[in-house]
Amino acid sequence: MTDQYTFRNPVDAYKTTGYPEQYQDGPGLAAELDPPADHGEDTYRGTERLSGRRALVTGADSGIGRAAAIAFAREGADVALSYLPAEQKDAEDVAALVEKAGRQAVLLPGDISVEDEARHTVRQAVQALGGLDLLANVAGKQQQQPALEDLTTEQFDETFKTNVYALFWIIQEALPYLPAGASIINTSSIQAYSPAPHLVDYATTKMAINTMSKALAQQLAPRGIRVNVVAPGPFWTPLQTAGGQPTEALPEFGQETPIGRAGQPAEIAPAYVYLASAESGYTTGDTLNVNGGMPTP
Ligand code: NAD
Ligand code: MG
């Protein structure tokens, strides 16, 4: 059977021609992506790297968060899934896969851009899982806006609340519960160092996430809690079809990378697993770039 360890050419491992133009309202659904994304449903093979761990994954319903949640479960972790209420269907699909892996799935719909809801999400996860030792912050908001004149304060606020404030609230709320050995993984972007002109607010939040993570990693290292970052390049997810990119850019999406195509969420899940697992125990404050070969600082 093919799995993530199967030797293959990354250049043509997945779709190399462009994606069809499409648009979804709201956060978008994995169930409506055309073509569907690969989250490792049929391929991710666990090897007990996270046995008995208790994870909270934000944005776990779709895209990169879904791939991480599936991988965590197959590596032996129970997983609490945070997502927006509009994404209930996607979240239930992920919960079924977590349970099929023999692990507990906890469904936590809520808007983490609202402080009370973000903090409540963490408390519910701790309560349902009986503790917490792995926090993967994957949720994010990205809305393209070509002209600064059209970037509203409302959007600027929402992007910062979702991508930066929620991280602060969630990590702060989780800290009292995280034991030595716990791992926090935040999700940045190639946009942090190579910002696109139409993603001014989003790219700025992603650089903030990098810097917040590096500061926090130093603060928490003596307590045995590690903080690392995964920085994706272009991945085929609902975020990109729900206003993350101009619709007409989708046919070219990802083709600017040296590998020449967009990534699939299944291809980034192993980065989260590595940073979650004790095998990366001497690594903190670092950023793992998974971006098809684009140069990073
Ligand atoms: P996605 O749409 O599948 O996932 C983003 C998730 O964020 C949504 O599913 C939603 O559940 C969650 N979310 C957004 N606003 C929220 C809110 N207010 N409350 C609760 N949850 C909320 O898209 P994705 O591409 O898998 O995105 C995951 C992460 O990867 C994001 O942080 C994104 O910035 C980052 N990223 C993605 C790409 C890419 O090309 N897809 C590139 C770089 C970075
Ligand atoms: Mg989603």
Tab-separated table of C-alpha atoms and ligand atoms in Angstrom:
chain	number	residue	atom	x	y	z
A	1	MET	CA	0.000	0.000	0.000
A	2	THR	CA	1.167	3.522	-0.755
A	3	ASP	CA	1.838	5.698	2.302
A	4	GLN	CA	3.840	8.816	3.162
A	5	TYR	CA	7.049	6.774	3.126
A	6	THR	CA	6.627	5.489	-0.423
A	7	PHE	CA	9.582	6.588	-2.599
A	8	ARG	CA	8.369	8.827	-5.406
A	9	ASN	CA	9.098	11.918	-7.459
A	10	PRO	CA	7.629	14.939	-5.637
A	11	VAL	CA	7.315	16.866	-8.902
A	12	ASP	CA	4.488	14.728	-10.252
A	13	ALA	CA	3.233	13.117	-7.036
A	14	TYR	CA	0.098	15.268	-7.311
A	15	LYS	CA	-1.790	17.352	-9.843
A	16	THR	CA	0.655	19.483	-11.812
A	17	THR	CA	-1.747	21.418	-14.034
A	18	GLY	CA	-3.771	24.309	-12.663
A	19	TYR	CA	-6.925	24.225	-10.561
A	20	PRO	CA	-10.315	25.241	-11.940
A	21	GLU	CA	-11.547	28.722	-11.065
A	22	GLN	CA	-14.040	28.487	-8.196
A	23	TYR	CA	-15.312	30.517	-5.260
A	24	GLN	CA	-16.880	29.630	-1.902
A	25	ASP	CA	-18.518	31.997	0.575
A	26	GLY	CA	-17.577	32.032	4.255
A	27	PRO	CA	-14.722	29.867	5.468
A	28	GLY	CA	-15.300	27.387	2.619
A	29	LEU	CA	-15.681	23.635	2.887
A	30	ALA	CA	-13.289	20.827	2.061
A	31	ALA	CA	-16.374	18.909	0.911
A	32	GLU	CA	-16.842	21.442	-1.898
A	33	LEU	CA	-13.268	21.726	-3.148
A	34	ASP	CA	-12.870	20.780	-6.806
A	35	PRO	CA	-10.829	18.633	-7.094
A	36	PRO	CA	-10.896	17.371	-3.503
A	37	ALA	CA	-7.710	17.803	-1.459
A	38	ASP	CA	-5.649	14.905	-0.119
A	39	HIS	CA	-5.458	15.011	3.681
A	40	GLY	CA	-3.817	11.600	3.972
A	41	GLU	CA	-7.140	9.820	4.468
A	42	ASP	CA	-5.990	6.851	2.380
A	43	THR	CA	-2.247	7.102	2.934
A	44	TYR	CA	-1.081	8.422	6.302
A	45	ARG	CA	0.437	5.542	8.271
A	46	GLY	CA	1.086	6.103	11.958
A	47	THR	CA	3.983	4.550	13.862
A	48	GLU	CA	2.995	5.372	17.468
A	49	ARG	CA	4.971	8.593	17.551
A	50	LEU	CA	2.287	10.336	19.659
A	51	SER	CA	0.953	7.460	21.748
A	52	GLY	CA	-1.353	8.630	24.515
A	53	ARG	CA	-0.933	12.307	23.669
A	54	ARG	CA	-3.815	14.807	24.023
A	55	ALA	CA	-4.058	17.362	21.240
A	56	LEU	CA	-6.062	20.460	20.441
A	57	VAL	CA	-5.961	21.369	16.753
A	58	THR	CA	-7.558	24.621	15.568
A	59	GLY	CA	-8.826	24.793	12.000
A	60	ALA	CA	-9.010	21.000	12.227
A	61	ASP	CA	-12.032	20.596	9.959
A	62	SER	CA	-10.288	21.155	6.640
A	63	GLY	CA	-7.025	21.714	4.829
A	64	ILE	CA	-3.774	21.608	6.749
A	65	GLY	CA	-5.475	21.285	10.155
A	66	ARG	CA	-7.486	18.284	8.970
A	67	ALA	CA	-4.324	16.570	7.709
A	68	ALA	CA	-2.586	17.251	11.035
A	69	ALA	CA	-5.584	15.946	13.019
A	70	ILE	CA	-5.722	12.713	11.004
A	71	ALA	CA	-1.977	12.200	11.386
A	72	PHE	CA	-2.034	12.924	15.138
A	73	ALA	CA	-4.815	10.383	15.643
A	74	ARG	CA	-3.065	7.710	13.597
A	75	GLU	CA	0.095	8.360	15.645
A	76	GLY	CA	-1.924	7.594	18.784
A	77	ALA	CA	-3.235	10.944	20.038
A	78	ASP	CA	-6.752	11.883	21.122
A	79	VAL	CA	-7.762	15.037	19.279
A	80	ALA	CA	-10.025	17.995	20.065
A	81	LEU	CA	-11.103	19.711	16.855
A	82	SER	CA	-11.706	23.487	16.813
A	83	TYR	CA	-13.538	25.016	13.835
A	84	LEU	CA	-16.276	27.495	12.920
A	85	PRO	CA	-19.912	26.381	13.355
A	86	ALA	CA	-20.448	26.728	9.569
A	87	GLU	CA	-17.908	23.942	9.106
A	88	GLN	CA	-19.786	21.310	11.138
A	89	LYS	CA	-20.042	18.864	8.219
A	90	ASP	CA	-16.298	18.959	7.513
A	91	ALA	CA	-15.538	18.602	11.225
A	92	GLU	CA	-17.766	15.548	11.538
A	93	ASP	CA	-15.916	13.917	8.630
A	94	VAL	CA	-12.620	14.456	10.472
A	95	ALA	CA	-14.042	13.202	13.786
A	96	ALA	CA	-15.105	9.988	12.062
A	97	LEU	CA	-11.556	9.466	10.791
A	98	VAL	CA	-10.071	10.142	14.249
A	99	GLU	CA	-12.461	7.607	15.771
A	100	LYS	CA	-11.708	5.110	13.020
A	101	ALA	CA	-8.067	5.369	14.119
A	102	GLY	CA	-9.243	4.233	17.553
A	103	ARG	CA	-8.837	7.629	19.191
A	104	GLN	CA	-11.173	10.079	20.916
A	105	ALA	CA	-12.446	13.021	18.860
A	106	VAL	CA	-13.923	16.099	20.547
A	107	LEU	CA	-15.938	18.540	18.429
A	108	LEU	CA	-15.483	22.191	19.462
A	109	PRO	CA	-17.311	24.625	17.172
A	110	GLY	CA	-16.676	28.273	18.046
A	111	ASP	CA	-15.283	31.564	16.796
A	112	ILE	CA	-11.745	31.904	18.152
A	113	SER	CA	-11.534	35.540	17.011
A	114	VAL	CA	-13.725	36.271	20.048
A	115	GLU	CA	-11.708	36.081	23.282
A	116	ASP	CA	-14.331	34.276	25.383
A	117	GLU	CA	-14.895	31.659	22.703
A	118	ALA	CA	-11.171	31.099	22.157
A	119	ARG	CA	-10.574	30.595	25.876
A	120	HIS	CA	-13.683	28.443	26.239
A	121	THR	CA	-12.465	26.200	23.404
A	122	VAL	CA	-9.283	25.446	25.335
A	123	ARG	CA	-11.101	24.738	28.588
A	124	GLN	CA	-13.519	22.386	26.827
A	125	ALA	CA	-10.630	20.538	25.186
A	126	VAL	CA	-8.840	20.087	28.506
A	127	GLN	CA	-11.982	18.872	30.184
A	128	ALA	CA	-12.978	16.424	27.460
A	129	LEU	CA	-9.477	15.008	26.921
A	130	GLY	CA	-8.563	14.973	30.595
A	131	GLY	CA	-5.548	17.199	29.934
A	132	LEU	CA	-3.559	18.722	27.096
A	133	ASP	CA	0.038	18.269	25.919
A	134	LEU	CA	-0.122	19.192	22.253
A	135	LEU	CA	-1.499	22.422	20.833
A	136	ALA	CA	-1.481	22.907	17.061
A	137	ASN	CA	-2.728	26.352	16.093
A	138	VAL	CA	-3.628	25.965	12.452
A	139	ALA	CA	-6.731	28.167	12.072
A	140	GLY	CA	-6.223	31.273	9.991
A	141	LYS	CA	-8.009	33.952	8.026
A	142	GLN	CA	-6.853	35.131	4.596
A	143	GLN	CA	-8.841	37.485	2.366
A	144	GLN	CA	-7.120	38.960	-0.653
A	145	GLN	CA	-7.506	42.705	-1.190
A	146	PRO	CA	-5.624	44.229	-4.126
A	147	ALA	CA	-6.006	47.915	-3.089
A	148	LEU	CA	-5.189	49.289	0.349
A	149	GLU	CA	-8.053	51.766	-0.119
A	150	ASP	CA	-10.440	48.787	-0.067
A	151	LEU	CA	-8.942	47.106	3.005
A	152	THR	CA	-11.467	47.867	5.734
A	153	THR	CA	-10.713	48.249	9.420
A	154	GLU	CA	-13.184	45.410	9.943
A	155	GLN	CA	-11.159	43.024	7.774
A	156	PHE	CA	-7.860	44.209	9.267
A	157	ASP	CA	-9.284	43.548	12.745
A	158	GLU	CA	-10.687	40.125	11.848
A	159	THR	CA	-7.430	38.983	10.297
A	160	PHE	CA	-5.440	40.067	13.342
A	161	LYS	CA	-7.994	38.715	15.836
A	162	THR	CA	-8.074	35.294	14.137
A	163	ASN	CA	-4.391	34.920	13.308
A	164	VAL	CA	-2.634	36.727	16.169
A	165	TYR	CA	-4.933	37.521	19.133
A	166	ALA	CA	-6.503	34.054	19.109
A	167	LEU	CA	-3.031	32.552	19.339
A	168	PHE	CA	-2.275	34.680	22.386
A	169	TRP	CA	-5.598	33.823	24.052
A	170	ILE	CA	-5.418	30.101	23.288
A	171	ILE	CA	-1.810	29.648	24.356
A	172	GLN	CA	-2.318	31.713	27.520
A	173	GLU	CA	-5.405	29.697	28.464
A	174	ALA	CA	-3.648	26.391	27.725
A	175	LEU	CA	-0.434	27.110	29.610
A	176	PRO	CA	-1.545	26.132	33.122
A	177	TYR	CA	-2.426	22.680	31.810
A	178	LEU	CA	0.616	22.009	29.602
A	179	PRO	CA	3.120	19.663	31.267
A	180	ALA	CA	6.863	19.640	30.640
A	181	GLY	CA	7.296	17.851	27.317
A	182	ALA	CA	4.288	19.554	25.753
A	183	SER	CA	4.539	21.029	22.290
A	184	ILE	CA	2.967	24.145	20.805
A	185	ILE	CA	2.998	24.409	17.021
A	186	ASN	CA	1.910	27.629	15.318
A	187	THR	CA	1.199	28.050	11.629
A	188	SER	CA	2.859	30.846	9.724
A	189	SER	CA	3.346	31.163	5.957
A	190	ILE	CA	5.840	31.870	3.188
A	191	GLN	CA	3.891	35.164	3.180
A	192	ALA	CA	5.765	36.149	6.355
A	193	TYR	CA	8.965	36.669	4.371
A	194	SER	CA	7.745	36.947	0.808
A	195	PRO	CA	4.500	38.931	1.057
A	196	ALA	CA	2.132	39.189	-1.902
A	197	PRO	CA	0.879	42.691	-2.722
A	198	HIS	CA	-2.765	41.670	-2.256
A	199	LEU	CA	-2.236	40.121	1.217
A	200	VAL	CA	-1.017	43.117	3.254
A	201	ASP	CA	-2.971	42.345	6.443
A	202	TYR	CA	-2.557	38.562	6.250
A	203	ALA	CA	1.175	38.588	5.507
A	204	THR	CA	1.742	40.973	8.423
A	205	THR	CA	-0.025	38.614	10.834
A	206	LYS	CA	2.113	35.713	9.654
A	207	MET	CA	5.344	37.577	10.444
A	208	ALA	CA	3.846	38.436	13.841
A	209	ILE	CA	3.249	34.716	14.446
A	210	ASN	CA	6.914	33.934	13.672
A	211	THR	CA	8.164	36.572	16.081
A	212	MET	CA	5.665	35.711	18.820
A	213	SER	CA	6.700	32.063	18.559
A	214	LYS	CA	10.429	32.812	18.818
A	215	ALA	CA	9.930	34.996	21.892
A	216	LEU	CA	7.619	32.515	23.550
A	217	ALA	CA	9.895	29.571	22.767
A	218	GLN	CA	12.639	31.188	24.860
A	219	GLN	CA	10.246	32.019	27.682
A	220	LEU	CA	8.842	28.482	27.873
A	221	ALA	CA	11.969	26.419	27.188
A	222	PRO	CA	13.030	26.268	30.859
A	223	ARG	CA	9.592	24.805	31.625
A	224	GLY	CA	10.147	22.064	29.049
A	225	ILE	CA	7.448	23.397	26.736
A	226	ARG	CA	8.516	23.794	23.116
A	227	VAL	CA	7.122	26.302	20.615
A	228	ASN	CA	7.770	25.822	16.914
A	229	VAL	CA	6.282	27.026	13.650
A	230	VAL	CA	5.251	25.369	10.427
A	231	ALA	CA	5.387	27.764	7.473
A	232	PRO	CA	3.432	26.438	4.503
A	233	GLY	CA	3.815	27.558	0.920
A	234	PRO	CA	0.836	27.204	-1.453
A	235	PHE	CA	-1.481	24.347	-0.401
A	236	TRP	CA	-4.735	23.286	-1.991
A	237	THR	CA	-7.331	24.111	0.704
A	238	PRO	CA	-10.709	25.889	1.039
A	239	LEU	CA	-8.963	29.019	2.355
A	240	GLN	CA	-7.620	29.675	-1.135
A	241	THR	CA	-11.000	29.240	-2.821
A	242	ALA	CA	-12.908	31.322	-0.238
A	243	GLY	CA	-11.298	34.657	-1.084
A	244	GLY	CA	-7.723	33.815	-0.116
A	245	GLN	CA	-6.652	34.293	-3.721
A	246	PRO	CA	-8.283	36.086	-6.627
A	247	THR	CA	-10.435	33.441	-8.363
A	248	GLU	CA	-8.575	33.924	-11.623
A	249	ALA	CA	-5.252	33.125	-9.898
A	250	LEU	CA	-6.303	29.548	-9.023
A	251	PRO	CA	-5.305	27.990	-12.361
A	252	GLU	CA	-1.710	29.104	-11.690
A	253	PHE	CA	-1.815	28.452	-7.940
A	254	GLY	CA	1.404	26.861	-6.688
A	255	GLN	CA	3.121	26.732	-10.067
A	256	GLU	CA	5.613	29.411	-9.039
A	257	THR	CA	7.341	27.001	-6.648
A	258	PRO	CA	10.535	25.170	-7.725
A	259	ILE	CA	8.626	21.882	-7.425
A	260	GLY	CA	6.142	23.427	-9.826
A	261	ARG	CA	2.800	22.659	-8.207
A	262	ALA	CA	0.688	23.380	-5.125
A	263	GLY	CA	1.133	21.126	-2.125
A	264	GLN	CA	-1.548	18.839	-0.726
A	265	PRO	CA	-2.349	18.962	3.017
A	266	ALA	CA	-1.150	15.348	3.354
A	267	GLU	CA	2.348	16.550	2.464
A	268	ILE	CA	2.613	18.909	5.440
A	269	ALA	CA	1.115	16.760	8.208
A	270	PRO	CA	4.472	15.027	8.880
A	271	ALA	CA	5.983	18.420	9.788
A	272	TYR	CA	3.381	18.827	12.554
A	273	VAL	CA	3.953	15.268	13.733
A	274	TYR	CA	7.719	15.780	13.931
A	275	LEU	CA	7.400	19.016	15.917
A	276	ALA	CA	4.744	17.441	18.173
A	277	SER	CA	6.760	14.354	18.970
A	278	ALA	CA	9.471	14.029	21.605
A	279	GLU	CA	11.905	13.182	18.778
A	280	SER	CA	12.209	16.960	18.149
A	281	GLY	CA	12.836	17.536	21.865
A	282	TYR	CA	15.928	19.741	21.366
A	283	THR	CA	14.194	21.889	18.727
A	284	THR	CA	12.326	24.985	19.848
A	285	GLY	CA	11.779	28.447	18.389
A	286	ASP	CA	12.315	26.982	14.950
A	287	THR	CA	10.345	27.221	11.711
A	288	LEU	CA	9.860	24.258	9.419
A	289	ASN	CA	9.200	25.516	5.906
A	290	VAL	CA	7.122	23.223	3.733
A	291	ASN	CA	6.736	25.216	0.572
A	292	GLY	CA	7.803	23.409	-2.586
A	293	GLY	CA	11.323	24.801	-2.421
A	294	MET	CA	10.858	28.557	-2.211
A	295	PRO	CA	13.875	30.233	-0.546
A	296	THR	CA	13.391	31.393	3.035
A	297	PRO	CA	15.575	33.461	5.365
B	1	NAD	P1	-8.582	26.027	5.717
B	1	NAD	O1	-9.594	26.991	5.299
B	1	NAD	O2	-8.810	24.610	5.426
B	1	NAD	O3	-8.299	26.146	7.267
B	1	NAD	C1	-8.396	27.340	7.978
B	1	NAD	C2	-9.314	27.079	9.141
B	1	NAD	O4	-9.261	28.194	10.026
B	1	NAD	C3	-10.775	26.916	8.783
B	1	NAD	O5	-11.090	25.586	8.484
B	1	NAD	C4	-11.477	27.385	10.039
B	1	NAD	O6	-11.908	26.285	10.800
B	1	NAD	C5	-10.401	28.105	10.820
B	1	NAD	N1	-10.855	29.424	11.209
B	1	NAD	C6	-10.782	30.565	10.485
B	1	NAD	N2	-11.349	31.580	11.194
B	1	NAD	C7	-11.739	31.055	12.373
B	1	NAD	C8	-12.387	31.598	13.518
B	1	NAD	N3	-12.688	32.899	13.600
B	1	NAD	N4	-12.695	30.762	14.532
B	1	NAD	C9	-12.375	29.440	14.476
B	1	NAD	N5	-11.745	28.887	13.422
B	1	NAD	C10	-11.447	29.681	12.382
B	1	NAD	O7	-7.219	26.513	5.061
B	1	NAD	P2	-5.695	26.065	5.272
B	1	NAD	O8	-5.011	26.561	4.091
B	1	NAD	O9	-5.596	24.668	5.652
B	1	NAD	O10	-5.239	27.006	6.469
B	1	NAD	C11	-4.602	26.513	7.620
B	1	NAD	C12	-3.473	27.445	8.019
B	1	NAD	O11	-2.448	27.394	7.062
B	1	NAD	C13	-3.877	28.906	8.155
B	1	NAD	O12	-3.249	29.459	9.302
B	1	NAD	C14	-3.283	29.520	6.912
B	1	NAD	O13	-2.975	30.887	7.098
B	1	NAD	C15	-2.032	28.687	6.759
B	1	NAD	N6	-1.447	28.723	5.432
B	1	NAD	C16	-2.112	28.181	4.371
B	1	NAD	C17	-1.536	28.239	3.117
B	1	NAD	C18	-2.207	27.659	1.909
B	1	NAD	O14	-1.729	27.862	0.803
B	1	NAD	N7	-3.305	26.953	2.037
B	1	NAD	C19	-0.282	28.839	2.956
B	1	NAD	C20	0.366	29.361	4.048
B	1	NAD	C21	-0.223	29.297	5.287
B	2	MG	MG	-12.471	24.766	7.114
